[in-house]
XYZ file of C-alpha atoms in Angstrom:
665
model
C 86.460 119.647 50.526
C 84.773 122.593 48.781
C 86.609 125.894 48.690
C 85.186 129.055 50.183
C 84.499 130.352 46.693
C 82.577 127.207 45.754
C 80.495 127.525 48.911
C 79.799 131.181 48.163
C 78.849 130.307 44.599
C 75.996 128.192 45.956
C 74.464 131.446 47.198
C 75.016 133.072 43.826
C 73.452 130.208 41.919
C 70.408 129.819 44.152
C 69.842 133.569 44.171
C 70.013 134.068 40.426
C 67.912 130.931 39.821
C 65.157 132.015 42.203
C 65.016 135.537 40.817
C 65.008 134.192 37.267
C 62.185 131.743 37.989
C 60.116 134.503 39.607
C 61.218 136.955 36.911
C 61.310 139.414 39.760
C 63.782 140.356 42.461
C 67.293 141.579 43.153
C 70.123 139.196 42.288
C 72.967 141.726 42.402
C 73.375 142.127 46.148
C 73.310 138.389 47.005
C 75.894 137.730 44.326
C 78.046 140.624 45.518
C 77.933 139.795 49.241
C 78.109 136.014 48.963
C 81.788 135.820 49.927
C 81.243 137.945 53.037
C 78.250 135.847 54.024
C 80.213 132.623 53.648
C 82.974 133.700 56.027
C 80.564 135.089 58.596
C 78.128 132.191 58.602
C 80.734 129.450 58.410
C 83.144 130.695 61.048
C 81.599 133.326 63.304
C 77.813 133.395 63.469
C 76.561 131.623 66.599
C 73.267 130.011 65.624
C 71.413 126.717 65.589
C 69.231 125.785 62.605
C 67.678 123.056 64.767
C 66.374 125.648 67.231
C 66.377 129.015 65.465
C 64.891 130.950 68.391
C 67.234 129.942 71.225
C 67.844 133.060 73.293
C 71.632 133.415 73.207
C 71.992 133.078 69.441
C 73.655 135.797 67.429
C 71.228 137.978 65.473
C 71.735 138.402 61.742
C 69.931 141.335 60.137
C 69.718 141.866 56.392
C 69.118 145.600 56.371
C 69.433 145.781 52.577
C 66.387 143.549 52.472
C 65.835 143.733 48.720
C 68.650 141.165 48.564
C 66.422 138.696 50.379
C 67.588 135.716 48.357
C 70.927 135.991 50.125
C 69.191 135.320 53.427
C 66.935 132.586 52.070
C 69.905 130.857 50.445
C 71.854 131.006 53.702
C 68.980 129.651 55.759
C 68.345 126.841 53.298
C 71.977 125.821 53.003
C 72.675 126.030 56.739
C 69.847 123.619 57.539
C 66.960 125.791 58.652
C 63.429 124.529 57.897
C 63.320 126.379 54.566
C 63.329 123.726 51.874
C 64.211 124.040 48.191
C 60.551 124.307 47.201
C 60.365 127.541 49.155
C 63.248 128.928 47.132
C 61.598 127.798 43.911
C 58.514 129.744 44.996
C 60.397 132.954 45.713
C 58.038 135.940 45.725
C 54.962 133.724 45.258
C 51.762 133.825 47.295
C 51.928 131.833 50.516
C 55.668 131.158 50.391
C 58.008 132.010 53.269
C 60.363 133.536 50.716
C 58.704 136.913 50.262
C 60.207 139.639 48.131
C 61.609 141.221 51.275
C 62.282 139.286 54.493
C 59.345 138.969 56.872
C 60.107 138.144 60.488
C 59.787 134.515 61.468
C 61.998 133.495 64.351
C 61.256 129.825 63.724
C 62.824 130.124 60.285
C 65.736 132.289 61.409
C 64.381 135.546 59.936
C 65.034 137.996 62.753
C 63.172 141.050 61.460
C 61.174 142.396 58.563
C 63.369 144.506 56.315
C 62.978 146.241 53.030
C 62.370 149.885 53.906
C 66.037 150.793 53.812
C 67.731 151.818 57.028
C 65.227 150.243 59.353
C 67.062 146.936 59.567
C 70.208 148.518 60.948
C 68.072 150.588 63.348
C 66.351 147.369 64.508
C 69.813 145.872 64.977
C 70.788 148.759 67.246
C 67.779 147.844 69.378
C 68.813 144.192 69.448
C 72.360 145.080 70.477
C 71.028 147.439 73.133
C 68.771 144.720 74.532
C 71.683 142.278 74.662
C 73.883 144.775 76.484
C 71.238 145.667 79.053
C 70.266 142.046 79.689
C 73.924 141.076 80.105
C 74.498 143.926 82.547
C 71.441 142.893 84.551
C 71.902 139.136 84.702
C 75.510 138.118 84.030
C 77.720 137.433 87.000
C 81.457 136.711 87.241
C 82.034 133.337 85.616
C 78.434 133.175 84.398
C 77.986 134.902 81.039
C 74.522 133.594 80.197
C 73.820 136.520 77.869
C 76.678 136.864 75.402
C 75.881 137.245 71.719
C 76.455 139.605 68.818
C 74.316 141.371 66.275
C 75.560 141.243 62.684
C 74.184 143.473 59.951
C 74.463 143.595 56.192
C 73.658 147.032 54.816
C 74.121 149.010 51.632
C 74.505 152.579 50.505
C 70.720 152.929 50.357
C 70.501 152.214 54.093
C 73.139 154.863 54.731
C 71.375 157.467 52.621
C 68.243 157.084 54.747
C 68.214 159.461 57.701
C 67.145 156.759 60.149
C 70.606 155.195 59.814
C 72.116 158.421 61.130
C 69.654 158.569 64.032
C 70.233 154.986 65.133
C 73.940 154.607 64.431
C 74.886 157.836 66.191
C 73.128 156.588 69.325
C 74.777 153.170 68.984
C 78.173 154.837 69.129
C 77.235 156.945 72.137
C 75.986 153.870 74.017
C 79.087 151.862 73.001
C 77.249 148.875 71.607
C 80.435 146.900 71.076
C 78.728 143.690 69.970
C 77.141 145.340 66.940
C 79.010 144.691 63.682
C 77.860 146.046 60.323
C 79.145 145.071 56.893
C 78.792 147.946 54.444
C 78.284 146.678 50.891
C 80.146 149.476 49.136
C 79.467 148.570 45.517
C 78.796 152.094 44.256
C 75.562 151.087 42.521
C 71.884 151.726 43.193
C 68.789 151.362 41.034
C 69.500 154.631 39.233
C 73.104 153.718 38.470
C 76.441 154.814 39.880
C 75.845 156.571 43.195
C 78.690 159.072 42.949
C 76.235 161.501 41.375
C 74.146 161.691 44.552
C 76.042 159.960 47.364
C 79.476 161.370 48.067
C 79.515 161.069 51.855
C 82.759 160.057 53.473
C 81.065 157.142 55.184
C 84.078 155.951 57.222
C 84.591 159.433 58.683
C 80.879 159.678 59.397
C 80.949 156.511 61.474
C 84.202 157.424 63.172
C 82.485 160.629 64.251
C 79.713 158.498 65.765
C 82.299 156.716 67.908
C 82.455 153.505 65.865
C 85.452 151.395 64.997
C 85.761 151.622 61.220
C 87.657 149.077 59.155
C 88.249 150.569 55.720
C 88.785 149.218 52.236
C 88.164 145.541 52.845
C 88.057 143.455 49.675
C 84.603 141.908 49.956
C 85.632 139.059 47.662
C 88.776 138.072 49.600
C 87.939 135.635 52.417
C 91.235 136.281 54.194
C 90.621 140.045 54.266
C 87.067 139.499 55.483
C 88.317 137.168 58.215
C 90.863 139.722 59.435
C 88.212 142.417 59.556
C 85.823 140.249 61.579
C 88.564 139.368 64.045
C 89.328 143.079 64.500
C 85.643 143.808 65.030
C 85.359 141.131 67.710
C 88.474 142.387 69.464
C 86.950 145.842 70.136
C 84.329 145.446 72.852
C 83.861 149.171 73.475
C 82.716 150.302 70.034
C 80.339 149.081 67.366
C 82.147 148.274 64.144
C 81.563 149.206 60.521
C 83.425 146.980 58.063
C 83.584 148.818 54.742
C 83.621 146.143 52.051
C 84.450 146.974 48.465
C 82.319 144.641 46.367
C 81.122 144.163 42.814
C 77.357 144.004 42.497
C 76.291 140.885 40.610
C 79.758 139.328 40.963
C 80.071 136.411 38.574
C 77.771 137.744 35.879
C 80.198 138.216 32.982
C 78.205 140.859 31.117
C 76.238 142.626 33.848
C 78.316 142.617 37.041
C 79.233 146.029 38.363
C 76.153 147.666 36.816
C 72.624 148.581 37.834
C 71.385 145.900 35.419
C 71.891 143.324 38.195
C 70.253 145.364 40.910
C 66.522 144.919 40.570
C 65.760 142.543 37.732
C 66.378 138.957 36.696
C 69.604 138.439 34.778
C 67.824 136.734 31.885
C 68.178 133.124 30.758
C 71.211 133.767 28.568
C 73.096 135.661 31.271
C 72.226 133.033 33.903
C 73.732 130.393 31.625
C 76.791 132.560 31.036
C 77.182 133.111 34.780
C 77.031 129.373 35.445
C 79.911 128.889 33.058
C 81.829 131.892 34.386
C 81.725 130.759 38.044
C 82.163 127.078 37.163
C 78.774 125.969 38.484
C 77.863 123.052 36.177
C 74.592 122.170 37.893
C 70.965 122.514 36.950
C 68.862 125.297 38.520
C 68.262 124.807 42.248
C 70.647 121.854 42.401
C 73.362 121.960 45.061
C 75.756 118.999 45.208
C 76.004 116.991 48.408
C 79.586 117.995 49.216
C 78.688 121.680 49.087
C 75.561 121.108 51.171
C 77.727 119.315 53.722
C 80.104 122.271 53.767
C 77.228 124.593 54.629
C 75.339 122.393 57.113
C 75.431 124.190 60.486
C 73.122 121.900 62.431
C 75.761 119.949 64.333
C 77.801 123.029 65.217
C 74.624 124.869 66.159
C 73.439 122.101 68.458
C 76.868 122.080 70.108
C 76.779 125.856 70.647
C 73.315 125.750 72.149
C 74.240 122.787 74.356
C 77.201 124.714 75.727
C 74.891 127.592 76.568
C 72.378 125.242 78.174
C 75.125 123.915 80.425
C 76.153 127.468 81.340
C 72.539 128.269 82.141
C 72.255 125.176 84.345
C 75.349 126.223 86.263
C 73.969 129.756 86.564
C 70.656 128.393 87.794
C 72.434 126.550 90.622
C 74.514 129.560 91.618
C 71.794 132.202 91.224
C 68.384 130.486 91.263
C 66.304 133.639 91.686
C 68.136 135.544 88.961
C 67.885 132.557 86.632
C 64.149 132.253 87.195
C 63.692 135.960 86.479
C 65.819 135.771 83.334
C 63.937 132.766 82.003
C 60.593 134.438 82.705
C 61.623 137.512 80.771
C 63.057 135.529 77.864
C 59.766 133.626 77.578
C 57.869 136.916 77.480
C 55.767 136.080 80.545
C 54.655 138.954 82.751
C 55.470 138.860 86.477
C 52.887 137.766 88.999
C 50.847 140.531 90.542
C 51.437 143.223 87.954
C 47.820 143.416 86.831
C 46.482 143.648 90.353
C 48.877 146.508 91.034
C 47.553 148.443 88.020
C 43.919 147.687 88.752
C 44.383 148.777 92.364
C 45.759 152.060 91.021
C 42.787 152.376 88.674
C 40.317 151.694 91.474
C 42.003 154.267 93.697
C 41.730 156.827 90.893
C 38.053 156.013 90.531
C 37.438 156.256 94.283
C 39.317 159.547 94.691
C 38.746 161.398 91.414
C 40.918 164.329 90.438
C 41.315 166.420 87.305
C 44.574 165.506 85.635
C 46.178 165.676 82.200
C 46.258 162.163 80.807
C 50.001 162.531 80.181
C 50.331 163.024 83.960
C 47.968 160.136 84.598
C 50.189 158.053 82.335
C 53.224 158.899 84.433
C 51.408 157.866 87.604
C 50.508 154.592 85.931
C 54.149 154.121 84.949
C 55.152 154.546 88.584
C 53.121 151.396 89.230
C 54.158 149.514 86.097
C 57.838 150.329 86.528
C 57.833 148.839 90.000
C 55.766 145.786 89.002
C 57.362 144.957 85.632
C 61.160 145.337 85.668
C 61.456 144.681 81.920
C 59.741 147.964 81.060
C 62.307 149.870 78.972
C 61.195 153.459 78.510
C 62.393 156.513 76.723
C 61.523 159.696 74.902
C 62.699 161.595 71.862
C 64.032 164.503 73.925
C 60.674 165.303 75.493
C 60.779 163.438 78.782
C 59.529 166.379 80.823
C 56.619 166.907 78.440
C 55.757 163.295 77.611
C 56.072 162.288 81.275
C 57.497 158.946 80.197
C 59.876 158.626 83.132
C 58.780 157.268 86.481
C 60.023 156.980 90.051
C 62.202 153.997 89.203
C 63.634 155.335 85.950
C 67.401 155.287 85.532
C 69.108 156.558 82.410
C 70.747 154.055 80.082
C 74.399 155.028 79.691
C 77.403 153.649 77.869
C 78.277 151.363 80.799
C 74.846 149.738 80.431
C 74.535 149.050 84.144
C 71.099 149.288 85.706
C 69.550 151.558 83.121
C 65.906 151.273 82.100
C 65.281 154.612 80.392
C 66.752 155.642 77.040
C 67.268 159.290 76.216
C 66.879 158.911 72.466
C 67.479 162.545 71.617
C 65.531 164.181 68.791
C 65.248 160.911 66.882
C 61.580 159.919 66.566
C 62.121 157.541 63.648
C 65.273 156.041 65.109
C 63.640 155.651 68.530
C 60.709 153.720 67.128
C 62.822 151.464 64.911
C 65.187 150.788 67.823
C 62.198 149.896 70.016
C 61.099 147.435 67.332
C 64.531 145.815 67.575
C 64.326 145.644 71.362
C 60.934 143.952 71.144
C 62.186 141.503 68.518
C 65.181 140.597 70.672
C 63.073 139.827 73.715
C 63.557 140.386 77.428
C 62.071 143.901 77.461
C 58.805 145.713 76.830
C 59.839 148.928 75.074
C 57.873 152.151 75.215
C 58.808 155.601 74.006
C 57.282 159.026 73.771
C 57.050 162.109 71.632
C 54.429 164.682 70.702
C 51.634 163.131 68.660
C 52.299 165.455 65.737
C 55.807 164.001 65.423
C 54.505 160.484 64.971
C 54.731 161.451 61.296
C 58.510 161.384 61.566
C 58.350 157.822 62.876
C 55.538 156.644 60.642
C 57.291 153.880 58.736
C 58.709 152.322 61.895
C 55.258 152.525 63.496
C 53.912 150.709 60.463
C 56.617 148.060 60.767
C 55.748 147.474 64.434
C 52.183 146.737 63.371
C 53.274 144.608 60.407
C 55.626 142.557 62.596
C 53.049 142.248 65.416
C 55.468 143.497 68.056
C 54.607 144.601 71.594
C 55.792 148.185 71.273
C 54.045 150.943 73.218
C 53.976 154.375 71.597
C 53.271 157.248 73.962
C 51.985 160.293 72.082
C 51.181 163.391 74.111
C 49.861 166.885 73.322
C 47.147 165.185 71.395
C 45.044 167.903 69.738
C 44.436 171.602 69.317
C 44.451 171.456 73.118
C 48.207 171.873 72.733
C 47.430 175.549 72.385
C 49.906 178.316 71.707
C 52.536 176.301 69.809
C 50.146 176.520 66.884
C 49.239 174.359 63.898
C 52.798 173.079 63.295
C 52.532 171.270 66.615
C 48.802 170.564 66.767
C 47.943 167.084 65.501
C 44.735 167.085 63.493
C 44.920 164.055 61.214
C 47.250 161.921 63.307
C 44.833 159.898 65.442
C 42.806 158.983 62.378
C 45.988 158.104 60.531
C 47.147 155.769 63.296
C 43.725 154.101 63.351
C 44.132 153.338 59.652
C 47.078 151.038 60.385
C 46.080 147.364 60.449
C 46.872 145.736 63.792
C 47.385 149.025 65.634
C 45.447 149.658 68.845
C 44.921 153.375 69.441
C 43.863 154.438 72.948
C 42.713 157.999 73.617
C 41.662 157.994 77.276
C 39.485 160.648 78.881
C 40.811 160.503 82.461
C 43.171 158.708 84.826
C 41.026 155.582 84.988
C 40.925 155.078 81.252
C 44.641 155.873 81.044
C 45.524 153.144 83.529
C 43.378 150.607 81.697
C 44.902 151.655 78.360
C 48.353 150.953 79.759
C 47.285 147.585 81.121
C 45.823 146.615 77.753
C 48.976 147.700 75.924
C 51.270 145.792 78.277
C 49.376 142.520 78.088
C 48.914 142.681 74.329
C 51.505 140.404 72.707
C 50.421 140.489 69.062
C 50.901 144.120 68.112
C 51.688 147.700 69.098
C 49.556 150.181 70.978
C 49.441 153.963 70.687
C 48.492 155.943 73.790
C 47.141 159.371 72.814
C 47.424 161.708 75.791
C 46.403 165.263 76.590
C 48.517 168.212 77.578
C 45.675 169.833 79.517
C 43.917 168.598 82.653
C 40.721 166.602 82.051
C 37.850 166.064 84.483
C 37.416 162.639 86.094
C 34.341 160.596 85.220
C 31.997 158.791 87.599
C 31.537 155.072 86.899
C 29.795 152.083 88.352
C 31.782 148.866 88.822
C 30.156 147.495 85.676
C 31.180 150.545 83.671
C 34.693 150.300 85.036
C 34.907 146.697 83.886
C 33.748 147.679 80.399
C 36.464 150.285 79.771
C 38.813 147.581 78.495
C 36.251 146.747 75.782
C 37.232 149.974 74.058
C 33.787 151.567 74.143
C 31.116 151.608 76.811
C 28.096 153.505 78.077
C 29.395 156.193 80.406
C 26.115 158.089 80.914
C 22.795 156.513 80.025
C 19.362 157.912 79.485
C 16.189 157.102 81.379
C 14.646 154.806 78.807
C 15.658 154.268 75.205
C 17.892 157.087 74.002
C 16.841 159.658 71.426
C 20.471 160.265 70.561
C 23.899 158.774 71.348
C 26.982 160.950 71.831
C 30.295 159.223 71.082
C 33.454 160.910 72.318
C 37.105 160.248 73.112
C 39.743 161.885 75.280
C 39.237 165.536 76.142
C 35.894 165.642 74.343
C 34.239 163.119 76.680
C 33.771 165.811 79.317
C 32.125 168.063 76.718
C 29.765 165.237 75.749
C 28.808 164.606 79.381
C 28.052 168.297 79.960
C 26.012 168.435 76.763
C 24.036 165.348 77.760
C 23.153 166.982 81.048
C 21.867 170.085 79.263
C 19.914 168.050 76.747
C 18.405 165.870 79.460
C 17.262 168.975 81.311
C 15.612 170.065 78.055
C 13.714 166.779 77.804
C 15.997 164.832 75.491
C 17.028 161.256 76.248
C 20.755 161.169 75.608
C 23.365 158.448 76.065
C 27.105 159.187 76.259
C 29.521 156.557 74.978
C 33.180 156.882 75.805
C 35.226 155.116 73.135
C 38.879 155.218 74.177
C 39.879 152.473 71.690
C 37.886 152.072 68.507
C 39.801 148.947 67.514
C 39.099 147.172 70.803
C 35.437 148.098 70.575
C 35.061 146.951 66.983
C 36.136 143.382 67.815
C 33.607 142.994 70.623
C 30.637 140.666 70.048
C 27.877 142.245 68.011
C 25.450 141.859 70.898
C 27.644 143.995 73.142
C 28.216 146.635 70.474
C 24.474 146.882 69.915
C 23.880 147.470 73.621
C 26.301 150.403 73.452
C 25.393 151.818 70.048
C 21.728 150.899 69.774
C 20.869 150.331 66.099
C 18.649 152.974 64.566
C 19.380 155.656 67.166
C 20.908 158.893 65.760
C 24.527 159.409 66.801
C 26.920 162.341 67.111
C 30.681 161.733 67.327
C 32.876 164.364 68.975
C 36.667 164.342 68.601
C 39.191 167.140 68.124
C 40.639 165.619 64.976
C 39.619 165.063 61.379
C 36.043 163.879 60.966
C 36.126 161.332 58.170
C 36.632 158.041 59.994
C 33.744 158.594 62.400
C 31.069 158.388 59.710
C 31.133 154.588 59.829
C 30.080 154.726 63.472
C 27.469 157.470 63.214
C 25.938 156.430 59.892
C 24.007 158.499 57.374
C 21.609 159.847 60.032
C 24.421 161.023 62.280
C 26.759 163.968 62.636
C 30.433 164.454 63.426
C 31.927 167.387 65.303
C 35.561 167.470 64.301
C 38.296 169.377 62.516
C 38.155 170.368 58.866
C 41.261 172.576 58.883
C 44.560 172.830 60.679
C 44.591 174.521 64.074
C 45.875 177.921 65.103
C 48.110 179.532 67.691
C 46.031 180.497 70.720
C 45.194 179.261 74.222
C 43.457 175.890 74.196
C 40.181 177.266 75.564
C 39.932 179.800 72.752
C 40.675 177.140 70.152
C 38.056 174.738 71.464
C 35.488 177.515 71.326
C 36.537 178.624 67.839
C 36.423 175.137 66.340
C 33.140 174.144 67.961
C 34.220 171.803 70.732
C 31.790 173.258 73.221
C 28.714 172.177 75.081
C 26.644 174.733 73.185
C 27.683 173.374 69.794
C 27.005 169.772 70.788
C 23.537 170.770 72.020
C 22.825 172.657 68.778
C 24.029 169.719 66.708
C 21.824 167.230 68.553
C 18.802 169.516 68.379
C 19.318 170.000 64.656
C 19.758 166.278 64.090
C 16.608 165.331 65.978
C 14.534 168.010 64.245
C 15.572 167.005 60.776
């Protein structure tokens, strides 16, 4: 029977071999945390390599994602479908063993990590989702949702501000099934961290309301076991286990130094390490007895079977609840939700009213909240401004009972990363709001939502210089364009209540990526539409006002500028011009439409003018060399919105002048 140390050494050997073969990577962390990983994965982690995505599994998050070979070694050894060839192709094109973990639930990779701090923030979202699902569906004697979230993190994660944002909230919400192992090795890429990281980390987490277990020897299995047992015994607080470790443990000449952090050990040191840890096997060779000691397939199948039996019993006792739980875990939307939204949209079209799109969004949420119980909302301390609550909203509190709205506090980055974790966990559709200008704070988590293809809905209000008197610090100029630059992001900037409702519907039913809803502070006029035009809104761009005959010019506008374009078209038509107005609430949705449809909207060869109260650059690809763009070239200013629109040229007069100049040239 292999010892714990021998089992842990399999991780060390595979990790250093893979990094050496790639001549790229981070061997130090996997070698330093191998003993912790062995105790956790062998004796505590509830998982099934034969069915990696079963709903009641524990989640394991490698927040210090540069140590990815630790995770790949664990998955391989435990019996997940990650064979030895994948490890041999570490960091190579097409392999599942990327330099940093990339989410793949079917392989047991729960989230994409690498940008430090985001993994632990994702884990907070996973633990929150578990707590809320358990509170909603569990009944006495029927704990069908009962799992933990385990996190490995390092000092780099804790230096990043997002860890503060997320972990402070985790303590407040008493996420007692969240357990983090802090790899306190005192080393980062630049060397010993005491020159720039002197935080009293245990006190910091105690102040958050966490249970903190100090000074655990991360190379002593008995000490690790005691710490895990203490963590599991405290159901009211998340736990931070502070593990003293040696980076690169086992490397006789480099352990404990930055030399093991981000580079291969070198052939000579790999050979010396093999001898030092008594691993007399060729690279990538793991003996059968050690493989058998790691194989978790039988135990995993048993754990899942036990849950399946509990679910069957639950289904008999509470058939309606069970059906609802299973629907949500599958990610299916409830029957009738779309009709409810479209009925709202039709009513808005039939009885038009001027309304800020942030207010229109709230009215849409009143419908969605009633029709889709898994909507989990929130705001970064701007609920009254973002209008992200609805008639059925109830605050999430530490007791976790019945809440569906998270008051994230002033934590834009943390909010977004937590929402990513909620989406990854499943059972909820997360959405959260802030001012558009503060999307910058959350940018990397927004990027990760797009990279991971998660259904996360980002509500960004106060969308332009229309914000007014708060001035240029709060007026987003470049932000819409910046969001549109993100691959796999859908950016909706609706012009009225109708487009807002359809934007929400599109975001909710999209399962392969995030959506950003860009909403106005100020009231916007409603637009008249035929049934055909109404049906085309979801295409992202459509003809809102057409000319009598082939157009001389096409005006393209979004959001608050659509009304300006319509007024300008009326003036130009009265002057004898043939002008078409295209509303383009979602450029990305429009750009994937069939070419034939796009050509019917933007007729080839016809001069075009784009109008949007943001930076101009991205619109040139839609207007072409014969076109013009009315947009921002500077930051805004502090003044009433009307004065700003006039000053920066977002007026009917300026659109008319621009068109006249274009057609005369």
